[in-house]
Coordinates of C-alpha atoms in Angstrom, one line a residue:
M1 CA -44.2 14.5 3.5
K2 CA -42.0 16.5 5.5
Q3 CA -38.4 15.4 5.9
R4 CA -36.6 17.0 8.8
K5 CA -33.4 18.4 7.5
H6 CA -31.3 19.0 10.7
N7 CA -28.1 20.9 10.3
M8 CA -27.1 23.1 13.3
N9 CA -24.7 25.0 10.9
N10 CA -27.7 27.3 10.4
M11 CA -27.4 29.7 13.1
N12 CA -31.1 30.9 12.6
R13 CA -32.3 27.7 13.8
I14 CA -30.5 28.1 17.3
N15 CA -32.8 29.6 20.1
F16 CA -31.8 32.2 22.7
K17 CA -31.4 29.6 25.5
S18 CA -29.2 27.4 23.1
M19 CA -27.2 30.2 22.4
L20 CA -26.5 30.8 25.9
L21 CA -25.5 27.3 26.4
L22 CA -23.3 27.4 23.2
V23 CA -21.4 30.5 24.3
A24 CA -20.8 28.8 27.8
F25 CA -19.5 25.5 26.7
S26 CA -17.5 27.2 23.7
F27 CA -15.8 29.3 26.2
L28 CA -14.8 26.3 28.3
G29 CA -13.6 24.2 25.5
Q30 CA -11.5 26.7 23.6
A31 CA -8.3 27.3 25.8
K32 CA -6.7 24.2 24.5
A33 CA -7.7 24.2 20.8
Q34 CA -4.7 23.5 18.5
D35 CA -4.1 25.6 15.4
F36 CA -3.2 23.9 12.1
A37 CA 0.5 24.5 12.8
T38 CA 0.6 22.7 15.9
L39 CA -2.1 19.9 14.8
K40 CA 0.2 19.2 11.4
K41 CA 3.0 17.7 13.7
S42 CA 0.9 15.0 14.9
I43 CA -0.8 14.3 11.5
K44 CA 0.1 10.6 10.4
F45 CA -2.2 10.0 7.5
W46 CA -2.2 12.4 4.5
T47 CA -4.7 12.0 1.5
G48 CA -5.6 13.9 -1.5
T49 CA -3.1 15.9 -3.9
G50 CA -2.1 19.4 -4.2
T51 CA 0.2 22.0 -2.8
D52 CA -1.9 23.5 0.1
S53 CA -2.9 21.4 3.1
G54 CA -5.5 21.4 5.9
A55 CA -6.8 19.1 8.5
V56 CA -10.2 17.4 9.2
I57 CA -11.0 16.4 12.7
V58 CA -14.1 13.9 13.3
T59 CA -15.5 13.7 16.6
F60 CA -18.0 10.8 17.8
K61 CA -20.0 10.9 20.9
G62 CA -17.5 9.0 23.3
D63 CA -18.6 6.0 25.3
G64 CA -16.4 7.4 28.4
F65 CA -13.8 4.4 27.7
S66 CA -12.3 5.1 24.4
D67 CA -11.1 8.1 22.5
S68 CA -13.6 9.3 20.1
G69 CA -11.8 12.0 18.0
Y70 CA -9.7 11.5 15.0
V71 CA -7.5 13.6 12.5
W72 CA -6.6 13.3 8.8
G73 CA -4.4 15.7 6.8
I74 CA -6.0 16.9 3.5
L75 CA -4.0 17.9 0.4
F76 CA -5.5 20.2 -2.2
D77 CA -4.9 23.3 -4.6
D78 CA -6.5 26.5 -3.3
S79 CA -9.5 25.3 -1.5
I80 CA -11.6 22.0 -1.1
S81 CA -15.2 21.7 0.1
G82 CA -16.1 19.7 3.2
A83 CA -17.9 17.1 1.1
A84 CA -14.9 16.9 -1.1
A85 CA -12.6 16.6 1.7
L86 CA -14.7 13.7 3.3
Q87 CA -14.8 12.0 0.1
T88 CA -11.1 12.1 -0.4
I89 CA -10.6 10.5 3.0
A90 CA -13.2 7.9 2.2
D91 CA -11.4 7.0 -1.1
A92 CA -8.0 6.6 0.8
D93 CA -9.4 5.1 4.0
I94 CA -11.2 1.9 4.0
N95 CA -12.2 2.4 7.5
F96 CA -13.9 5.6 7.0
G97 CA -17.4 6.2 5.5
F98 CA -20.0 8.9 5.3
V99 CA -23.5 9.6 3.9
N100 CA -24.1 12.8 2.1
Q101 CA -27.9 13.3 2.0
G102 CA -28.8 16.2 -0.5
G103 CA -26.1 18.2 1.0
F104 CA -26.5 17.6 4.6
L105 CA -24.1 15.2 6.5
D106 CA -26.3 12.3 7.5
S107 CA -23.8 9.7 9.1
V108 CA -20.4 8.9 9.5
T109 CA -18.3 5.7 10.4
Y110 CA -14.9 5.0 11.4
N111 CA -13.9 1.6 12.5
S112 CA -16.3 0.6 15.3
L113 CA -17.6 4.2 15.9
E114 CA -20.8 5.4 14.3
G115 CA -23.0 8.4 14.3
N116 CA -26.3 8.7 12.6
N117 CA -28.6 11.6 12.6
G118 CA -31.5 11.6 14.7
V119 CA -30.5 8.5 16.8
N120 CA -31.2 9.5 20.6
N121 CA -31.4 13.1 19.2
F122 CA -27.8 13.4 18.1
W123 CA -27.0 15.0 15.1
W124 CA -23.8 15.9 12.9
N125 CA -22.6 19.7 13.3
T126 CA -19.6 21.1 11.4
F127 CA -17.1 23.9 12.4
H128 CA -14.0 25.7 11.5
L129 CA -11.4 26.5 13.8
E130 CA -10.7 30.2 13.8
N131 CA -7.9 31.7 16.1
G132 CA -8.4 28.9 18.5
T133 CA -12.2 29.1 18.4
W134 CA -14.7 26.7 17.0
K135 CA -17.1 28.4 15.0
F136 CA -20.2 27.0 13.1
N137 CA -19.7 27.0 9.3
S138 CA -22.0 26.3 6.4
G139 CA -21.6 22.4 6.6
L140 CA -20.7 20.3 3.8
S141 CA -20.5 23.1 1.2
A142 CA -18.1 25.1 3.6
F143 CA -14.7 25.4 1.9
I144 CA -11.5 24.4 3.6
Q145 CA -8.6 26.9 2.8
K146 CA -4.9 26.6 3.1
N147 CA -4.0 25.8 6.9
D148 CA -7.8 25.5 7.7
V149 CA -9.1 23.0 10.5
Y150 CA -12.5 21.6 9.6
G151 CA -14.2 19.9 12.2
L152 CA -17.3 17.5 12.6
S153 CA -18.9 16.7 15.9
Y154 CA -21.7 14.2 16.7
T155 CA -23.7 16.2 19.3
D156 CA -26.9 16.2 21.4
S157 CA -29.0 19.0 20.1
D158 CA -31.7 18.9 22.7
P159 CA -31.5 22.5 24.3
N160 CA -32.8 21.1 27.6
T161 CA -29.9 18.9 28.2
W162 CA -26.7 20.0 30.1
E163 CA -24.4 19.7 27.0
P164 CA -26.3 20.5 23.8
Y165 CA -23.2 21.1 21.6
R166 CA -20.1 19.0 21.9
L167 CA -17.2 20.7 20.0
P168 CA -14.6 18.9 18.1
V169 CA -11.8 17.5 20.3
T170 CA -8.8 19.6 20.7
N171 CA -6.3 16.9 21.0
P172 CA -7.6 14.1 18.5
T173 CA -6.0 10.6 17.8
P174 CA -3.9 10.5 14.5
A175 CA -5.9 8.2 11.8
L176 CA -3.5 5.6 10.7
N177 CA -3.2 4.6 6.7
P178 CA -4.7 1.0 6.6
N179 CA -2.2 0.3 3.9
A180 CA 1.0 1.4 5.5
M181 CA 1.9 -2.2 6.5
S182 CA 0.4 -5.6 5.3
I183 CA 1.2 -9.1 5.1
S184 CA 1.6 -8.7 1.3
I185 CA 4.2 -5.8 1.9
F186 CA 6.1 -8.5 3.9
E187 CA 5.9 -11.0 1.1
N188 CA 6.4 -8.7 -1.8
N189 CA 9.9 -7.7 -0.3
G190 CA 10.8 -11.3 0.4
W191 CA 11.2 -10.3 4.2
R192 CA 11.9 -13.6 6.3
W193 CA 9.5 -14.5 8.8
F194 CA 9.7 -15.8 12.5
G195 CA 8.4 -19.2 13.3
E196 CA 6.7 -21.8 10.9
G197 CA 3.3 -22.8 9.9
N198 CA 0.7 -22.5 7.4
S199 CA -0.8 -19.0 9.0
K200 CA 0.8 -15.7 9.2
A201 CA 0.3 -12.6 11.3
L202 CA 2.1 -9.3 12.0
L203 CA 3.2 -8.3 15.4
F204 CA 3.9 -4.7 16.3
V205 CA 5.9 -3.6 19.3
D206 CA 5.9 0.2 19.9
F207 CA 8.2 1.6 22.6
D208 CA 6.4 5.2 22.3
P209 CA 8.2 7.1 19.4
L210 CA 6.6 10.1 21.3
Q211 CA 9.2 9.6 23.9
G212 CA 12.1 8.6 21.7
G213 CA 11.4 4.9 21.4
K214 CA 11.2 2.9 18.1
S215 CA 8.1 1.0 16.7
F216 CA 8.8 -2.5 15.2
V217 CA 7.0 -5.1 13.2
F218 CA 7.7 -8.6 13.0
G219 CA 6.2 -11.3 10.6
V220 CA 5.3 -14.5 12.3
K221 CA 4.1 -17.8 10.8
F222 CA 2.2 -20.5 12.8
D223 CA -0.4 -23.2 12.5
D224 CA -4.1 -22.2 12.6
S225 CA -4.1 -19.7 15.5
I226 CA -1.7 -18.3 18.2
T227 CA -2.0 -15.9 21.2
G228 CA -0.3 -12.6 21.6
L229 CA 2.1 -14.1 24.1
G230 CA 2.9 -16.9 21.6
L231 CA 3.7 -14.3 18.8
L232 CA 6.1 -12.6 21.4
Q233 CA 7.8 -16.1 22.5
A234 CA 8.2 -16.8 18.7
I235 CA 10.3 -13.7 18.4
S236 CA 12.2 -14.3 21.7
A237 CA 12.9 -17.9 20.6
Q238 CA 14.9 -16.9 17.4
D239 CA 16.4 -13.6 18.9
S240 CA 17.9 -13.7 22.1
I241 CA 18.0 -9.8 22.3
F242 CA 14.3 -9.7 22.4
Q243 CA 13.2 -10.2 26.0
I244 CA 9.8 -10.4 27.5
H245 CA 8.8 -10.8 31.2
E246 CA 5.1 -11.8 31.9
N247 CA 3.1 -13.3 34.6
G248 CA -0.3 -13.6 32.6
F249 CA 0.0 -9.9 32.0
L250 CA 2.7 -8.2 29.7
N251 CA 5.1 -6.5 32.0
D252 CA 8.3 -5.8 30.4
I253 CA 9.8 -6.0 26.6
I254 CA 13.3 -5.2 26.2
Y255 CA 14.9 -4.9 22.7
Y256 CA 18.3 -3.5 21.9
S257 CA 18.4 0.1 23.5
D258 CA 14.6 0.2 23.8
S259 CA 12.9 -1.1 26.8
G260 CA 9.3 -0.9 28.2
I261 CA 9.3 -1.8 31.9
G262 CA 5.8 -2.0 33.6
G263 CA 5.2 0.9 35.7
A264 CA 8.5 2.8 34.9
P265 CA 6.7 4.9 34.0
N266 CA 4.2 3.5 31.4
Y267 CA 2.4 0.2 31.0
W268 CA 1.8 -2.1 28.0
G269 CA -1.5 -1.9 26.3
T270 CA -2.3 -4.6 23.6
W271 CA -4.5 -4.1 20.3
S272 CA -5.9 -6.3 17.5
A273 CA -6.7 -5.3 14.1
T274 CA -7.3 -6.6 10.6
N275 CA -5.5 -3.8 8.9
F276 CA -3.1 -1.0 10.0
G277 CA -5.9 1.4 10.6
N278 CA -8.6 -0.3 12.7
W279 CA -6.9 -1.1 16.0
N280 CA -9.1 -1.9 18.9
S281 CA -7.9 -2.9 22.4
N282 CA -8.2 -6.5 23.2
M283 CA -8.1 -8.7 26.5
G284 CA -4.2 -8.8 26.6
I285 CA -1.7 -11.3 25.6
S286 CA -4.0 -14.0 25.9
E287 CA -5.9 -12.9 22.8
K288 CA -5.9 -15.1 20.0
V289 CA -4.7 -14.1 16.6
F290 CA -5.8 -16.0 13.4
D291 CA -4.1 -16.2 9.8
G292 CA -3.9 -12.6 8.5
G293 CA -4.4 -10.9 11.8
F294 CA -2.5 -8.1 13.5
F295 CA -1.4 -7.9 17.0
A296 CA 0.1 -5.0 18.7
C297 CA 1.8 -4.0 22.1
T298 CA 2.3 -0.4 22.9
Y299 CA 4.1 1.1 25.9
T300 CA 1.8 4.0 26.6
D301 CA 0.5 6.3 29.5
F302 CA -3.1 5.5 28.5
N303 CA -3.6 9.4 28.1
P304 CA -5.0 8.4 25.7
A305 CA -3.8 4.8 24.9
L306 CA -1.7 5.0 21.9
R307 CA -2.1 2.8 19.0
P308 CA 1.3 1.6 17.2
D309 CA 2.9 4.1 15.2
Y310 CA 4.4 3.2 11.6
P311 CA 7.0 0.7 12.3
Q312 CA 10.5 -0.3 11.3
V313 CA 10.7 -3.8 9.9
V314 CA 12.5 -6.6 11.7
E315 CA 13.7 -9.6 9.6
A316 CA 14.0 -13.0 11.1
P317 CA 17.8 -14.4 11.1
E318 CA 18.4 -16.8 8.2
D319 CA 19.9 -19.5 10.5
E320 CA 20.8 -20.0 14.2
N321 CA 24.4 -18.8 13.6
N322 CA 23.4 -15.3 11.8
N323 CA 23.5 -12.4 14.1
T324 CA 22.2 -9.9 11.6
R325 CA 18.4 -9.9 12.7
L326 CA 17.5 -6.3 12.2
L327 CA 16.5 -4.7 8.9
N328 CA 16.6 -1.2 10.1
A329 CA 17.8 -0.9 13.6
N330 CA 21.1 -1.0 15.4
N331 CA 22.8 -0.2 12.1
S332 CA 22.7 -3.6 10.7
I333 CA 22.9 -1.5 7.4
S334 CA 25.1 1.6 7.7
V335 CA 23.1 4.3 6.3
K336 CA 22.0 7.9 7.2
V337 CA 19.1 9.8 5.6
Y338 CA 18.7 13.6 6.3
P339 CA 17.3 16.1 6.5
N340 CA 14.1 14.6 7.9
P341 CA 11.5 16.3 7.7
C342 CA 12.8 17.6 4.3
T343 CA 11.6 20.4 1.9
N344 CA 13.5 20.3 -1.4
K345 CA 15.9 17.4 -0.8
V346 CA 17.0 14.4 1.1
T347 CA 20.3 12.9 1.1
V348 CA 21.0 9.0 1.6
E349 CA 24.5 8.6 3.0
S350 CA 26.0 5.2 2.7
H351 CA 29.6 3.6 2.2
E352 CA 28.2 0.5 0.3
H353 CA 26.1 -0.1 -2.9
I354 CA 22.5 0.4 -2.3
T355 CA 19.2 0.3 -4.0
I356 CA 16.4 2.6 -3.0
N357 CA 12.7 2.2 -3.3
I358 CA 10.6 5.2 -2.4
F359 CA 6.7 4.7 -1.7
S360 CA 4.1 7.2 -0.9
I361 CA 2.1 6.3 2.0
D362 CA -0.8 4.9 -0.2
G363 CA 1.7 2.7 -1.6
R364 CA 2.3 4.3 -5.0
Q365 CA 6.1 3.9 -6.0
I366 CA 7.7 7.3 -6.6
M367 CA 11.2 6.1 -7.1
N368 CA 13.6 3.3 -7.9
T369 CA 17.2 4.0 -8.0
S370 CA 20.6 2.6 -6.9
S371 CA 23.8 4.2 -5.7
Y372 CA 27.3 3.7 -4.4
G373 CA 28.1 6.2 -1.7
N374 CA 25.9 9.3 -1.0
K375 CA 22.7 9.8 -3.1
E376 CA 20.9 13.2 -3.2
I377 CA 17.3 12.9 -3.8
K378 CA 15.2 16.1 -4.9
T379 CA 11.8 16.2 -3.3
T380 CA 10.7 19.5 -4.7
E381 CA 8.2 17.8 -6.8
W382 CA 6.8 15.6 -3.8
Q383 CA 3.3 16.5 -2.3
V384 CA 3.5 17.3 1.5
G385 CA 3.0 14.1 3.5
V386 CA 4.7 11.0 4.6
Y387 CA 6.8 8.7 2.4
F388 CA 8.6 5.2 3.0
M389 CA 12.2 4.8 1.8
I390 CA 13.1 1.1 1.5
I391 CA 17.2 1.1 1.4
Q392 CA 18.7 -2.3 0.6
S393 CA 22.2 -3.6 0.5
Q394 CA 24.0 -7.0 1.1
K395 CA 23.9 -6.6 4.7
G396 CA 20.2 -6.1 4.9
A397 CA 17.6 -3.5 4.5
S398 CA 16.3 -0.2 6.3
V399 CA 12.7 1.2 6.1
V400 CA 12.9 5.1 6.7
R401 CA 9.7 7.2 7.3
I402 CA 10.4 10.5 5.6
I403 CA 8.2 13.4 6.1
K404 CA 8.0 16.1 3.2
E405 CA 6.9 19.6 4.5

């Protein structure tokens, strides 16, 4: 029985007509291709271990309404094969999966996106980015070297169609670590919840950090179920500084120095998830949230619509007379952390007694220490990537996102 092993990485299988079309579409798609140095700045989820780093972009066949390309950062020593890089992502990201069938990439899934070889004559192809140009490579066996960008693209391979080879996207959406924030993290740190009830959910409000705004997360208790609007109202009921304006649609959110005013210049998008990495757009603030659910509001230009960034945590007041509401905003705890990004060291500057817990982005505890005054922490041995520093004092706590370069 013959089994078709379709992998367009083998250039000998591309006929002359396909080659002409490939050249044409490659030429049109290369001008905006990012190199690793540029792409690295946008990566939010690093996996693997090692002193060298590269990037993996996975591009699905888009439906015309949602983004379809995602990027992960990969850490390794010297080099890593495409197959090993994908396995590294799959081991770290519960939302990502792939099938390696005899050395050929057969299928890839990420959240609700899926690509299976042969369905409607679409197949997976693999590429390397070289000097701003995507070039076919040898597939899962191709090695990723330091500063390489490895791309997967789910493409229509019929040479009679208008677009036979879809290249990896040049401006991919950063994948998010599903373990970066969870209800268990809230509970394990003893953070106070807004509202009351037998169910719990997390509400994320993102004022677009790309434009200098902040991203916050609030824990909310309720009974049975609640709408997105109900979550927002639960916050504003206990914190008068948190203001919302809506008329069936979410118009504005104002919180301390951050504000998202509808149409000036962006608008609020809303999202639902079961973990921090599988956000999907929903029907708006009327969307129901159940026990264990996540709901997010992001102030975005919809080009593309941004999911929430890694948040700062907001704790509910202890009582109606307690004005210290924020864990890590408005300087409720007096602390500075610099430089950030860091290379060899990071300094925590404070004028009070603090305890410091540092976690890798996959939840591993890196350090637990305490200090009165400034504390210098050596980061030479840290792997390149993102870390969370939880700094606590008698006044509250601060969660700082540290980037090690």
